[in-house]
């Protein structure tokens, strides 16, 4: 449980948000060309990092907008918040 | 067994003031090389080592554990054991474990305090009723004992449940598996450790794995805080930290790690002699032999390795507990804790080979691995020894995420395990 600084609404409690998991997993550009292995990789395989992780969050009980968060999963400390489409901050 | 436990050894040691008990397992330094290494000294890892030595005669093996054995999720779970899963593959897996539980104390010469006090799952709406009845039928087709209870029968089986039709989520009935129950989780780890050690398995505690050494497509050994150990077979049983080990080996798994919480109350006289689970309101409760209510809460909804969990999750669980059991309204909670669980997209475990030769994973048990401990160890040992899965864990391979042949127990088995 922690505070998230929504880029649209400001600081709110984490319970207002919904976590969308690992960020920057691109949807395959040509899905029809994909092998089953590549589909599995895209759909299911995750880094599940212990440490600094880039992830997506949705302010589901607020503005309902998606954005990205850089969070340390070993202590839940948030290092950066940035909007969808913006360049992720360098570590 | 050199120091077999019995009524006679108990009397003998009582007369000498309990000062002459032999230690239950050695504390060896790692050798340079083993035939196989198990990463993770929890119940599943120790059971794997035990069955590798016992059934597959692999005695030159080691279990490496970063803390102390049984100090991870083995000691954090709520000790519930049941096998009433919906799908055939799951039913086979969990009932295999339950059958081993039934004779485990005798086999290990160690009292794991397995108590078949029954597990009841409550239904709170019409869809719950349909789902649970369907599950009861599926269980019986698979030879698993299961019965449907109506509201009056639920009340009779566990009188402290509030079955008033006027509560927010009224109890419309429930299922009961009488062979299900609880066991003492520490004893399971200790019993398997003692048994494995007896057969020559080295149990190496305070030894954290720092890296997996690969030579192309096969494993060569592990880097640890106690140096490099060579081996051709590595079985990873690292629960919430499975992805951390996978990342060391350069592979990815379909797992997300989340904190799962549990809590116990102050000890009271016997009040609930069974296990009651409710998935709709997400609360389950049983009573330990010490008299504490053992309550399981849910997981946080985001990835975290923080081993604590959020307050709102506990709050929701206790709210549900209080509505179902108004009698607990003035009880005090003594301890709360969180453990990290690795959850698969289909809420079923992975007991499987990987694309790296000699690297095996037993993971993805999510919120409910304790019940499967003996079966999981037995089947994982088979998989490691033969480099092929047993027919009971064939469905739980990693390739199911490629083939699409998932064992979806998310909605089917229960949210809480």
Short mmCIF file of C-alpha atoms in Angstrom, two decimals, chain A residues 1-2 14-15 17-22 25 36-37 39-41 44-51 53 55 57 71-76, chain B residues 66 240-241 243-244 247 252-257 300-306 308-312 342 345 398-403 406:
data_model
loop_
_atom_site.label_atom_id
_atom_site.label_comp_id
_atom_site.label_asym_id
_atom_site.label_seq_id
_atom_site.Cartn_x
_atom_site.Cartn_y
_atom_site.Cartn_z
CA UNK A 1 0.00 0.00 0.00
CA UNK A 2 1.51 3.32 -1.06
CA UNK A 14 -2.82 3.04 -4.29
CA UNK A 15 -6.25 1.47 -3.67
CA UNK A 17 -5.50 2.37 -8.93
CA UNK A 18 -5.32 -0.89 -10.80
CA UNK A 19 -1.97 -2.36 -11.83
CA UNK A 20 -1.65 -3.44 -15.45
CA UNK A 21 1.65 -5.28 -15.04
CA UNK A 22 4.91 -4.98 -16.95
CA UNK A 25 5.44 -5.02 -24.03
CA UNK A 36 2.90 -20.17 -31.11
CA UNK A 37 6.17 -19.67 -29.24
CA UNK A 39 2.50 -15.68 -28.93
CA UNK A 40 3.29 -17.40 -25.63
CA UNK A 41 6.19 -15.02 -25.11
CA UNK A 44 2.39 -14.96 -20.78
CA UNK A 45 6.13 -14.65 -20.23
CA UNK A 46 7.12 -11.91 -17.80
CA UNK A 47 10.33 -10.63 -16.24
CA UNK A 48 8.61 -10.36 -12.82
CA UNK A 49 11.56 -8.35 -11.58
CA UNK A 50 12.62 -8.04 -7.97
CA UNK A 51 13.95 -4.49 -8.09
CA UNK A 53 10.35 -2.44 -12.66
CA UNK A 55 4.85 -1.02 -15.17
CA UNK A 57 -1.18 1.58 -13.88
CA UNK A 71 8.73 1.19 -9.02
CA UNK A 72 11.16 -0.84 -6.95
CA UNK A 73 9.25 -4.05 -6.26
CA UNK A 74 11.57 -4.96 -3.39
CA UNK A 75 10.38 -2.00 -1.28
CA UNK A 76 7.43 -0.50 -3.24
CA UNK B 66 19.15 -19.02 1.54
CA UNK B 240 7.82 -16.36 -4.93
CA UNK B 241 11.44 -15.95 -6.01
CA UNK B 243 11.44 -15.61 -11.48
CA UNK B 244 14.56 -14.26 -9.77
CA UNK B 247 16.30 -14.49 -14.69
CA UNK B 252 11.45 -16.25 -18.52
CA UNK B 253 8.47 -17.78 -16.76
CA UNK B 254 4.76 -16.92 -16.93
CA UNK B 255 4.72 -15.80 -13.30
CA UNK B 256 3.83 -12.74 -11.28
CA UNK B 257 4.89 -12.50 -7.63
CA UNK B 300 -2.25 -7.55 -3.28
CA UNK B 301 -3.15 -6.73 -6.85
CA UNK B 302 0.33 -5.65 -7.94
CA UNK B 303 3.74 -7.30 -8.21
CA UNK B 304 5.74 -6.89 -5.04
CA UNK B 305 8.45 -8.73 -3.13
CA UNK B 306 7.92 -6.75 0.08
CA UNK B 308 4.10 -7.57 4.09
CA UNK B 309 0.96 -6.82 2.07
CA UNK B 310 -1.52 -3.98 2.24
CA UNK B 311 -3.74 -3.11 5.15
CA UNK B 312 -6.91 -2.82 3.07
CA UNK B 342 4.22 -16.80 -7.61
CA UNK B 345 -1.99 -17.04 -15.51
CA UNK B 398 5.73 -25.06 -19.31
CA UNK B 399 4.72 -25.83 -22.87
CA UNK B 400 1.03 -25.45 -22.00
CA UNK B 401 1.45 -21.70 -22.39
CA UNK B 402 2.52 -22.29 -25.99
CA UNK B 403 -0.02 -24.96 -26.87
CA UNK B 406 -4.13 -24.37 -19.83
#
